[in-house]
Short mmCIF file of C-alpha atoms in Angstrom, two decimals:
data_model
loop_
_atom_site.label_atom_id
_atom_site.label_comp_id
_atom_site.label_asym_id
_atom_site.label_seq_id
_atom_site.Cartn_x
_atom_site.Cartn_y
_atom_site.Cartn_z
CA UNK A 1 7.10 -40.54 155.25
CA UNK A 2 4.55 -38.70 157.27
CA UNK A 3 4.57 -35.00 156.80
CA UNK A 4 5.27 -32.88 159.87
CA UNK A 5 3.39 -29.67 160.30
CA UNK A 6 4.59 -26.58 162.10
CA UNK A 7 1.73 -24.76 163.78
CA UNK A 8 2.15 -21.11 164.70
CA UNK A 9 -0.57 -20.93 167.32
CA UNK A 10 -2.61 -17.83 167.77
CA UNK A 11 -3.01 -18.45 171.45
CA UNK A 12 -4.23 -15.00 172.40
CA UNK A 13 -7.81 -16.27 172.10
CA UNK A 14 -7.25 -18.46 175.11
CA UNK A 15 -6.26 -15.57 177.34
CA UNK A 16 -9.85 -14.96 178.34
CA UNK A 17 -10.28 -18.55 179.47
CA UNK A 18 -8.07 -18.37 182.51
CA UNK A 19 -5.61 -16.27 184.44
CA UNK A 20 -1.96 -16.47 183.56
CA UNK A 21 -0.37 -19.50 185.12
CA UNK A 22 3.30 -20.32 185.52
CA UNK A 23 6.42 -18.49 184.49
CA UNK A 24 8.04 -20.60 181.80
CA UNK A 25 7.91 -18.68 178.58
CA UNK A 26 9.03 -17.20 175.36
CA UNK A 27 11.43 -14.37 174.75
CA UNK A 28 11.46 -13.31 171.16
CA UNK A 29 14.75 -13.05 169.29
CA UNK A 30 16.24 -10.01 167.66
CA UNK A 31 14.32 -10.58 164.46
CA UNK A 32 11.97 -13.07 162.85
CA UNK A 33 14.25 -14.01 159.98
CA UNK A 34 15.26 -17.60 159.22
CA UNK A 35 17.98 -19.37 161.14
CA UNK A 36 20.93 -21.37 159.92
CA UNK A 37 20.48 -24.13 162.46
CA UNK A 38 20.27 -27.01 159.99
CA UNK A 39 24.00 -27.71 159.43
CA UNK A 40 25.47 -30.47 161.54
CA UNK A 41 22.15 -31.49 163.06
CA UNK A 42 20.57 -32.12 159.66
CA UNK A 43 23.47 -34.34 158.73
CA UNK A 44 23.17 -36.16 162.01
CA UNK A 45 19.47 -36.62 161.37
CA UNK A 46 20.22 -38.29 158.05
CA UNK A 47 22.54 -40.73 159.78
CA UNK A 48 19.97 -41.61 162.42
CA UNK A 49 16.87 -41.80 160.22
CA UNK A 50 16.98 -45.51 159.51
CA UNK A 51 17.66 -46.26 163.18
CA UNK A 52 14.50 -44.45 164.31
CA UNK A 53 11.99 -45.90 161.85
CA UNK A 54 10.41 -47.82 164.73
CA UNK A 55 9.31 -44.51 166.30
CA UNK A 56 5.78 -44.06 164.96
CA UNK A 57 2.47 -42.36 165.67
CA UNK A 58 1.88 -38.69 166.40
CA UNK A 59 3.39 -36.24 168.89
CA UNK A 60 2.26 -32.68 169.60
CA UNK A 61 4.82 -30.40 171.25
CA UNK A 62 3.84 -27.10 172.90
CA UNK A 63 6.83 -24.76 172.88
CA UNK A 64 7.91 -21.21 173.55
CA UNK A 65 11.12 -21.63 171.56
CA UNK A 66 11.68 -19.17 168.73
CA UNK A 67 9.56 -19.91 165.68
CA UNK A 68 12.38 -19.69 163.15
CA UNK A 69 14.48 -22.15 165.15
CA UNK A 70 11.50 -24.49 165.51
CA UNK A 71 11.05 -24.55 161.74
CA UNK A 72 14.60 -25.81 161.22
CA UNK A 73 14.43 -28.28 164.11
CA UNK A 74 11.16 -29.56 162.67
CA UNK A 75 12.87 -30.30 159.35
CA UNK A 76 15.67 -32.14 161.15
CA UNK A 77 13.22 -34.21 163.18
CA UNK A 78 11.48 -35.23 159.98
CA UNK A 79 14.74 -36.85 158.87
CA UNK A 80 15.55 -38.33 162.27
CA UNK A 81 12.06 -39.78 162.86
CA UNK A 82 10.66 -40.40 159.37
CA UNK A 83 7.68 -42.46 160.53
CA UNK A 84 6.55 -40.17 163.35
CA UNK A 85 4.26 -37.19 162.76
CA UNK A 86 5.68 -34.46 165.01
CA UNK A 87 3.91 -31.11 165.28
CA UNK A 88 4.94 -27.95 167.12
CA UNK A 89 2.46 -25.49 168.58
CA UNK A 90 4.15 -22.19 169.36
CA UNK A 91 3.04 -19.56 171.85
CA UNK A 92 4.39 -17.01 174.28
CA UNK A 93 4.64 -17.88 177.94
CA UNK A 94 1.45 -16.36 179.27
CA UNK A 95 -0.59 -17.51 176.29
CA UNK A 96 0.74 -21.07 176.39
CA UNK A 97 0.09 -21.42 180.06
CA UNK A 98 -3.40 -19.98 179.73
CA UNK A 99 -4.14 -22.58 177.07
CA UNK A 100 -2.75 -25.36 179.24
CA UNK A 101 -4.72 -24.15 182.28
CA UNK A 102 -7.93 -24.22 180.24
CA UNK A 103 -7.16 -27.74 179.01
CA UNK A 104 -6.44 -28.90 182.54
CA UNK A 105 -10.08 -28.28 183.39
CA UNK A 106 -10.98 -31.08 180.98
CA UNK A 107 -8.53 -33.49 182.62
CA UNK A 108 -6.50 -33.87 179.45
CA UNK A 109 -4.00 -31.77 177.50
CA UNK A 110 -3.90 -31.37 173.73
CA UNK A 111 -0.15 -31.96 173.67
CA UNK A 112 2.26 -34.79 174.41
CA UNK A 113 5.40 -32.82 175.20
CA UNK A 114 6.35 -29.30 176.28
CA UNK A 115 9.51 -27.23 175.86
CA UNK A 116 9.25 -24.19 178.13
CA UNK A 117 11.46 -21.32 179.19
CA UNK A 118 12.61 -22.37 182.66
CA UNK A 119 12.19 -25.03 185.37
CA UNK A 120 9.59 -23.44 187.65
CA UNK A 121 6.67 -24.31 185.38
CA UNK A 122 7.98 -27.87 185.22
CA UNK A 123 7.89 -27.98 189.01
CA UNK A 124 4.26 -26.87 188.94
CA UNK A 125 3.22 -29.43 186.34
CA UNK A 126 5.11 -32.20 188.13
CA UNK A 127 3.45 -31.31 191.43
CA UNK A 128 0.07 -31.45 189.71
CA UNK A 129 0.68 -34.96 188.37
CA UNK A 130 0.72 -33.94 184.72
CA UNK A 131 4.14 -35.29 183.76
CA UNK A 132 5.55 -38.66 182.72
CA UNK A 133 8.76 -39.85 184.40
CA UNK A 134 11.48 -41.09 182.06
CA UNK A 135 15.13 -41.71 182.93
CA UNK A 136 17.01 -40.77 179.79
CA UNK A 137 20.39 -42.41 179.19
CA UNK A 138 21.62 -38.95 178.14
CA UNK A 139 21.12 -37.60 181.68
CA UNK A 140 24.64 -38.63 182.70
CA UNK A 141 26.04 -36.13 180.20
CA UNK A 142 24.07 -33.11 181.44
CA UNK A 143 25.87 -30.20 183.09
CA UNK A 144 22.70 -28.72 184.56
CA UNK A 145 20.16 -29.81 187.16
CA UNK A 146 17.35 -32.14 186.12
CA UNK A 147 14.62 -34.00 187.96
CA UNK A 148 16.13 -37.19 189.40
CA UNK A 149 13.01 -39.17 188.52
CA UNK A 150 13.10 -37.89 184.94
CA UNK A 151 10.00 -35.69 184.95
CA UNK A 152 11.91 -32.85 183.25
CA UNK A 153 15.32 -32.13 181.77
CA UNK A 154 17.15 -28.98 180.68
CA UNK A 155 17.30 -28.80 176.89
CA UNK A 156 18.85 -25.38 176.14
CA UNK A 157 20.54 -22.64 178.14
CA UNK A 158 19.49 -19.00 177.83
CA UNK A 159 21.50 -16.25 179.53
CA UNK A 160 20.11 -12.93 180.68
CA UNK A 161 22.77 -10.31 180.02
CA UNK A 162 23.14 -6.62 179.20
CA UNK A 163 23.55 -5.23 175.70
CA UNK A 164 24.97 -1.96 174.38
CA UNK A 165 25.97 -0.18 171.19
CA UNK A 166 29.74 0.48 171.08
CA UNK A 167 29.25 2.88 168.17
CA UNK A 168 27.36 5.24 170.47
CA UNK A 169 28.65 4.50 173.97
CA UNK A 170 31.86 3.09 175.39
CA UNK A 171 31.55 0.22 177.81
CA UNK A 172 32.87 2.27 180.72
CA UNK A 173 30.14 4.90 180.22
CA UNK A 174 27.27 2.55 180.98
CA UNK A 175 26.25 0.05 183.67
CA UNK A 176 28.18 -3.21 183.58
CA UNK A 177 26.16 -4.81 186.36
CA UNK A 178 22.49 -5.63 186.77
CA UNK A 179 22.55 -3.62 189.99
CA UNK A 180 23.71 -0.46 188.20
CA UNK A 181 21.19 -1.10 185.44
CA UNK A 182 18.52 -0.18 188.00
CA UNK A 183 20.40 2.23 190.27
CA UNK A 184 22.75 4.23 188.00
CA UNK A 185 20.73 7.38 187.27
CA UNK A 186 23.01 8.37 184.38
CA UNK A 187 20.96 6.03 182.16
CA UNK A 188 17.55 7.02 183.52
CA UNK A 189 14.94 6.79 180.79
CA UNK A 190 17.35 5.01 178.45
CA UNK A 191 17.06 1.39 179.57
CA UNK A 192 14.80 -1.45 178.42
CA UNK A 193 13.87 -4.97 179.51
CA UNK A 194 11.28 -7.70 178.86
CA UNK A 195 7.95 -8.23 180.56
CA UNK A 196 7.89 -10.79 183.41
CA UNK A 197 4.13 -11.13 183.05
CA UNK A 198 4.53 -12.69 179.60
CA UNK A 199 8.17 -13.80 179.39
CA UNK A 200 9.38 -16.81 181.36
CA UNK A 201 13.04 -15.88 181.14
CA UNK A 202 12.34 -12.32 182.30
CA UNK A 203 10.27 -13.73 185.16
CA UNK A 204 13.24 -15.89 186.12
CA UNK A 205 15.51 -12.84 185.94
CA UNK A 206 13.37 -10.62 188.15
CA UNK A 207 13.04 -13.47 190.67
CA UNK A 208 16.83 -13.70 190.90
CA UNK A 209 17.15 -9.92 191.17
CA UNK A 210 14.48 -9.76 193.87
CA UNK A 211 16.20 -12.50 195.84
CA UNK A 212 19.56 -10.72 195.61
CA UNK A 213 18.58 -7.06 195.98
CA UNK A 214 15.07 -7.12 197.46
CA UNK A 215 11.90 -5.54 196.11
CA UNK A 216 13.74 -2.21 196.23
CA UNK A 217 15.21 -3.28 192.92
CA UNK A 218 11.76 -3.05 191.31
CA UNK A 219 11.28 0.43 192.80
CA UNK A 220 14.62 1.46 191.32
CA UNK A 221 13.60 0.18 187.89
CA UNK A 222 10.44 2.24 188.14
CA UNK A 223 12.41 5.34 189.11
CA UNK A 224 14.68 4.71 186.12
CA UNK A 225 11.62 4.80 183.84
CA UNK A 226 12.62 1.44 182.41
CA UNK A 227 10.89 0.60 179.15
CA UNK A 228 9.17 -2.80 179.19
CA UNK A 229 9.02 -4.20 175.67
CA UNK A 230 10.01 -6.98 173.30
CA UNK A 231 13.62 -7.80 172.59
CA UNK A 232 13.35 -6.76 168.94
CA UNK A 233 12.06 -3.30 169.90
CA UNK A 234 14.77 -2.91 172.54
CA UNK A 235 17.49 -3.83 170.04
CA UNK A 236 16.21 -1.25 167.57
CA UNK A 237 16.30 1.41 170.29
CA UNK A 238 19.84 0.37 171.14
CA UNK A 239 20.84 0.87 167.51
CA UNK A 240 19.21 4.30 167.26
CA UNK A 241 20.48 5.54 170.62
CA UNK A 242 17.09 5.74 172.27
CA UNK A 243 18.47 3.21 174.75
CA UNK A 244 21.98 3.17 176.21
CA UNK A 245 21.79 -0.31 177.72
CA UNK A 246 19.22 -3.10 177.73
CA UNK A 247 18.60 -6.28 179.73
CA UNK A 248 18.14 -9.02 177.14
CA UNK A 249 18.83 -12.65 176.30
CA UNK A 250 22.34 -13.26 175.01
CA UNK A 251 21.09 -15.13 171.92
CA UNK A 252 19.15 -12.11 170.67
CA UNK A 253 22.38 -10.15 170.27
CA UNK A 254 24.37 -13.13 168.98
CA UNK A 255 21.71 -13.78 166.35
CA UNK A 256 21.79 -10.18 165.20
CA UNK A 257 25.57 -10.17 165.02
CA UNK A 258 25.75 -13.31 162.88
CA UNK A 259 22.77 -12.70 160.60
CA UNK A 260 23.03 -8.93 160.15
CA UNK A 261 26.66 -8.14 160.94
CA UNK A 262 25.49 -5.97 163.83
CA UNK A 263 28.10 -4.36 166.08
CA UNK A 264 25.90 -4.53 169.18
CA UNK A 265 27.75 -6.25 172.01
CA UNK A 266 26.99 -8.40 175.02
CA UNK A 267 27.99 -7.41 178.54
CA UNK A 268 28.16 -10.37 180.91
CA UNK A 269 27.09 -8.61 184.14
CA UNK A 270 29.78 -8.19 186.75
CA UNK A 271 27.35 -9.20 189.49
CA UNK A 272 26.50 -12.41 187.65
CA UNK A 273 24.85 -13.62 184.47
CA UNK A 274 21.37 -15.03 185.09
CA UNK A 275 21.61 -18.53 183.62
CA UNK A 276 18.24 -20.03 182.63
CA UNK A 277 18.06 -23.69 181.59
CA UNK A 278 14.89 -24.20 179.56
CA UNK A 279 13.17 -27.55 180.04
CA UNK A 280 11.69 -30.42 178.05
CA UNK A 281 9.04 -32.74 179.52
CA UNK A 282 6.50 -35.38 178.52
CA UNK A 283 2.83 -35.36 179.50
CA UNK A 284 1.58 -38.34 181.50
CA UNK A 285 0.12 -40.83 179.00
CA UNK A 286 -3.52 -40.81 180.12
CA UNK A 287 -3.55 -37.00 180.11
CA UNK A 288 -1.81 -36.52 176.77
CA UNK A 289 -3.13 -35.96 173.27
CA UNK A 290 -1.80 -39.10 171.59
CA UNK A 291 -0.73 -41.46 174.41
CA UNK A 292 2.62 -41.96 172.70
CA UNK A 293 5.20 -41.83 175.47
CA UNK A 294 7.56 -44.19 173.60
CA UNK A 295 7.98 -41.61 170.83
CA UNK A 296 8.28 -38.78 173.38
CA UNK A 297 11.10 -40.61 175.13
CA UNK A 298 12.96 -41.07 171.84
CA UNK A 299 12.50 -37.38 171.00
CA UNK A 300 13.77 -36.41 174.47
CA UNK A 301 16.87 -38.55 173.98
CA UNK A 302 17.54 -36.91 170.63
CA UNK A 303 17.22 -33.37 171.96
CA UNK A 304 19.64 -34.19 174.79
CA UNK A 305 22.10 -35.95 172.47
CA UNK A 306 25.12 -34.32 170.89
CA UNK A 307 23.26 -34.23 167.58
CA UNK A 308 20.21 -32.58 169.06
CA UNK A 309 22.29 -30.07 170.97
CA UNK A 310 23.95 -29.01 167.72
CA UNK A 311 20.59 -27.51 166.71
CA UNK A 312 20.42 -25.68 170.03
CA UNK A 313 23.90 -24.21 169.71
CA UNK A 314 23.31 -23.28 166.07
CA UNK A 315 20.30 -21.36 167.42
CA UNK A 316 22.61 -19.13 169.53
CA UNK A 317 21.86 -20.91 172.82
CA UNK A 318 24.29 -22.87 174.99
CA UNK A 319 24.31 -26.64 175.20
CA UNK A 320 23.18 -28.40 178.36
CA UNK A 321 25.77 -31.15 177.91
CA UNK A 322 29.01 -31.20 179.88
CA UNK A 323 30.86 -32.64 176.88
CA UNK A 324 29.65 -30.25 174.16
CA UNK A 325 32.80 -28.45 173.01
CA UNK A 326 31.56 -25.25 171.38
CA UNK A 327 29.59 -22.23 172.61
CA UNK A 328 27.20 -20.42 170.26
CA UNK A 329 28.46 -17.97 167.66
CA UNK A 330 30.44 -15.11 169.25
CA UNK A 331 29.63 -16.24 172.81
CA UNK A 332 32.17 -16.83 175.55
CA UNK A 333 32.52 -20.47 176.71
CA UNK A 334 29.68 -21.80 178.83
CA UNK A 335 32.06 -22.72 181.64
CA UNK A 336 33.34 -19.15 181.76
CA UNK A 337 29.77 -17.88 182.17
CA UNK A 338 29.15 -20.41 184.94
CA UNK A 339 32.06 -19.01 186.93
CA UNK A 340 30.01 -15.89 187.72
CA UNK A 341 26.26 -16.42 187.88
CA UNK A 342 23.35 -14.89 189.77
CA UNK A 343 21.36 -17.94 190.89
CA UNK A 344 17.63 -18.37 190.41
CA UNK A 345 15.59 -20.05 193.13
CA UNK A 346 13.11 -22.00 191.03
CA UNK A 347 10.87 -22.75 193.99
CA UNK A 348 10.56 -19.00 194.61
CA UNK A 349 9.88 -18.43 190.92
CA UNK A 350 6.98 -20.86 191.19
CA UNK A 351 5.66 -20.35 194.72
CA UNK A 352 6.09 -16.56 194.83
CA UNK A 353 5.05 -15.96 191.23
CA UNK A 354 1.94 -13.89 191.81
CA UNK A 355 3.53 -11.82 194.57
CA UNK A 356 6.56 -11.05 192.40
CA UNK A 357 4.38 -10.12 189.43
CA UNK A 358 2.20 -7.87 191.57
CA UNK A 359 5.20 -6.09 193.11
CA UNK A 360 6.72 -5.57 189.67
CA UNK A 361 3.47 -4.15 188.30
CA UNK A 362 3.15 -1.81 191.26
CA UNK A 363 6.67 -0.45 190.76
CA UNK A 364 7.12 -0.47 186.99
CA UNK A 365 4.88 0.90 184.26
CA UNK A 366 3.94 -1.90 181.85
CA UNK A 367 2.30 -0.87 178.57
CA UNK A 368 -1.01 -2.49 177.74
CA UNK A 369 -1.25 -4.98 174.89
#
């Protein structure tokens, strides 16, 4: 059995090579502790191992998915594909895309697959001719949009929500909508959110908010003195009372509730949850590291299968399948979330990326580093 290696990439060195490109990305979880995502998916991997022994060679996957979840998924993949050497290279959104942009100058990428935060970066890579088309048999079971030619598929669903501390504030004392998050002055100086310059899911969120409320929304955030910081820092401030309400990914709070017994709670915004399907894609063979599209296709099928989605749901994210019965720990059902969403225009997220980033920077103070 070939040994798989998990690579925690220190991609910051590549930042100087190129400007930030794209808006798919990483949003860190509440903490960096281990996950319990092995469970059902590990068992499923054992059942499938003998059936996937024909999948061989090497595959490098660039991903912005949480490192602790990757570690468990990596172990499961070792059982599912015992003869294939699968490696993960982790990095945040801006760093990953800077690395990819630098590699593009050589005409070849050092990866075979990518799992990124949202579809807009997939649109960019597809337009540039960097992706391999594959029509997965699992596509018929997907509840979310995918490329009809098979250049990219949704693999996990992240939801941008609000979070609060019921031990310090009652729900009716704080904003319950994303609009009030920016415009309710009673929480001025006591709100926090991620950085759209480095986080793909936050970039998706601010694109949706700009489309719904205009660039005035960014000005309102600036007037609120919103703190721009990592999810783990924001959650700590929510616990201490330094923040009254935060804009954050649902899974960060769910993870903290299950692993630490936290009482922090999710608010599904009354003006719509921002639903962000993160994507999986394969690099076109001649531009990939190992020219192993057969293995990439098998890995794609597994991630989109019921067994693969068990690892996603165990990682506090929602399944992309229409037939997956359970939401993540302590989450409301996916269908209930989908009844009230704030849509994201992925073309705008891609085509207007630099304009949106510039407007956000002009309106909101972003700490350096």
